[in-house]
XYZ file of C-alpha atoms in Angstrom:
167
model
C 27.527 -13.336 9.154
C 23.798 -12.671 8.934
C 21.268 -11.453 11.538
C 17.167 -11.357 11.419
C 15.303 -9.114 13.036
C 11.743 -9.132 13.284
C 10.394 -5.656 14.655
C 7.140 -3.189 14.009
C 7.147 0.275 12.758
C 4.300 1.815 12.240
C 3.794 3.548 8.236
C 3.981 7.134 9.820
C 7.296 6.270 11.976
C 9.137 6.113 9.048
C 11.980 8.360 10.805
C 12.248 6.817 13.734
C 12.721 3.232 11.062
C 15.135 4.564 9.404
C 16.829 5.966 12.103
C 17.301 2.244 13.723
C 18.133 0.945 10.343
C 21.368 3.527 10.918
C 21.904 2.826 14.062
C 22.140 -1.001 13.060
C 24.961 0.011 9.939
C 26.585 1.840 12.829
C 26.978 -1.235 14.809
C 28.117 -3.124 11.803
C 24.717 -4.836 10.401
C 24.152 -3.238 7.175
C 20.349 -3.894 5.859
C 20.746 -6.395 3.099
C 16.869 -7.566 2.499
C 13.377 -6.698 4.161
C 10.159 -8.446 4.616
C 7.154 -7.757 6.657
C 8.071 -6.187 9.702
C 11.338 -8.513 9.249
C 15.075 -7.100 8.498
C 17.916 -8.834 6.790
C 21.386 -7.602 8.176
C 25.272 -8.800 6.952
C 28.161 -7.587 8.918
C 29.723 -4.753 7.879
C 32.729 -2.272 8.699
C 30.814 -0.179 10.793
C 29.704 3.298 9.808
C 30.442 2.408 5.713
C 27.013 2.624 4.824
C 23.865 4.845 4.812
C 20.185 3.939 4.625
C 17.065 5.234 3.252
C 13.402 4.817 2.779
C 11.107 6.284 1.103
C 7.012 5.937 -0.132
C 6.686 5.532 -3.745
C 5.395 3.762 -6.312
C 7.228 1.236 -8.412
C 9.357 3.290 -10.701
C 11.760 1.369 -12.442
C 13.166 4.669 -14.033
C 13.429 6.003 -10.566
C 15.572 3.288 -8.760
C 17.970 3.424 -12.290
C 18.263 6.923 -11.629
C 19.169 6.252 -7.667
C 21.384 3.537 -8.903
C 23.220 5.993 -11.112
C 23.665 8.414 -7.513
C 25.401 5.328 -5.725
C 22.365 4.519 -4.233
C 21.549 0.447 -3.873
C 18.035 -0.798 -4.068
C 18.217 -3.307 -0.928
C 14.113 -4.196 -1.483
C 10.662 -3.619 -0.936
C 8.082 -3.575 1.087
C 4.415 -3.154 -0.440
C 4.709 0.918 -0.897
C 8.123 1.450 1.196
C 11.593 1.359 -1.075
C 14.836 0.648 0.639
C 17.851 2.309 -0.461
C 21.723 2.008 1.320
C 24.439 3.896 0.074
C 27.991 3.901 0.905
C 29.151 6.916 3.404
C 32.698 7.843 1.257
C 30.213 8.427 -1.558
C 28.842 11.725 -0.147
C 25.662 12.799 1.454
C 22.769 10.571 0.733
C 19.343 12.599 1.394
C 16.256 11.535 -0.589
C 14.305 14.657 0.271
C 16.654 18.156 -0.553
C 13.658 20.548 -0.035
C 10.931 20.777 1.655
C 8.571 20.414 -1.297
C 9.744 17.083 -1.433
C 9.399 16.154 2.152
C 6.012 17.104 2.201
C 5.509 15.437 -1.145
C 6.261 12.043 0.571
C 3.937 12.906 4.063
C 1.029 13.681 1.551
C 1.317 10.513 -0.474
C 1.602 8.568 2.917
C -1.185 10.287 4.039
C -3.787 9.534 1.158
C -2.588 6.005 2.280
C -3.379 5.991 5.517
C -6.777 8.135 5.145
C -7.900 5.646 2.323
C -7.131 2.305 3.871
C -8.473 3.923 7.103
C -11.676 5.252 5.378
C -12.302 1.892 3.811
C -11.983 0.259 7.350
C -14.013 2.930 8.787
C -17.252 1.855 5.913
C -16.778 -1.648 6.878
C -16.770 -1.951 10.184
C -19.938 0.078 10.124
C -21.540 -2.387 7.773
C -20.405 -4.775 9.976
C -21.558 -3.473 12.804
C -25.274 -4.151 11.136
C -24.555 -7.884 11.023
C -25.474 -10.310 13.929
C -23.730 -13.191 12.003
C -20.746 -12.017 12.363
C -20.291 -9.009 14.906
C -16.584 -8.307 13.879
C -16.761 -4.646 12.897
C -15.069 -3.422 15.859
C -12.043 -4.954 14.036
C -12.333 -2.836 11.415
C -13.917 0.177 13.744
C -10.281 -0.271 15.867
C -7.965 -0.691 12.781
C -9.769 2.750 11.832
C -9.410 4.426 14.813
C -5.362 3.295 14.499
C -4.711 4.384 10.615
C -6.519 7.836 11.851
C -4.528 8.697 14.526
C -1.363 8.233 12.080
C -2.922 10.320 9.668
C -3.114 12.821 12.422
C 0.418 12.565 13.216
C 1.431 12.617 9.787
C -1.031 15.842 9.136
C 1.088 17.422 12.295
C 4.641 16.748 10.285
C 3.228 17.954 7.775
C 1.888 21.421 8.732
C 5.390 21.982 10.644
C 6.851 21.692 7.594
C 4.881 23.867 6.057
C 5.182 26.353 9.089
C 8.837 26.097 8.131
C 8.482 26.620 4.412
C 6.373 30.148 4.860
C 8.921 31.677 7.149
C 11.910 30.649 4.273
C 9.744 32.195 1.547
């Protein structure tokens, strides 16, 4: 059986994705493809399978080495890797440490302040233009990636809260 879901997450609710992506292998709907803001599920024994994402470039020596852990490369989604493994196999955790965690918040967050700073230049040229007064698009988009990159800044320093008072 096969099931399609079409629902938004947000870049810097990445947990909260993943977290529903469980929840659905829980229920029996193990992730089997993605697309934009579109999920592929199969049935599946319920509670067989664990599922991961994670922000990285393509890294074909990267998802050999996952492969070799038992991990399965479902797909892709620009940035955004999808990874399921099966539960007998053992704990599946893509970030051990906390350098690693905050490795992945920092690469999201050059993402979001980039594509939000670029937004942020053109609406303001846009603004200038009384052909086309659309740069409150682009002013609104920026407003949007910036408040992620402020949530994502917030992970961030808790984690790095956390890291000081292990060291």
């Amino acid at each position: 059986m096969r099931q399609v879901i079409r629902k938004w997450f947000w870049a810097w609710e990445f947990e909260k994705e993943e977290q529903w992506l469980n929840l659905m292998a829980q229920q029996g709907w193990l992730l089997d493809s993605v697309g934009f803001a579109t999920y592929y599920f199969v049935s599946c024994e319920p509670g067989t399978y664990a599922v991961r994402l994670e922000m990285r470039d393509h890294d074909q020596v990267y998802l050999d080495f996952m492969a070799e852990l038992g991990a399965e490369y479902v797909g892709r989604m620009v940035k955004w890797i999808y990874f399921r493994k099966r539960v007998e196999d053992g704990p599946f955790d893509l970030y051990s440490d906390l350098d690693s965690r905050i490795g992945q918040l920092d690469r999201l967050g050059k993402l979001l302040a980039g594509c939000g700073g670029a937004n942020l230049l053109i609406g303001i040229a846009n603004s200038f233009n009384p052909v086309v007064p659309i740069g409150w698009v682009n002013l609104l988009c920026a407003t949007v990636l910036m408040y992620g990159l402020g949530r994502i800044h917030g992970k961030k320093e808790e984690l790095e809260k956390e890291r000081m008072l292990r060291e």
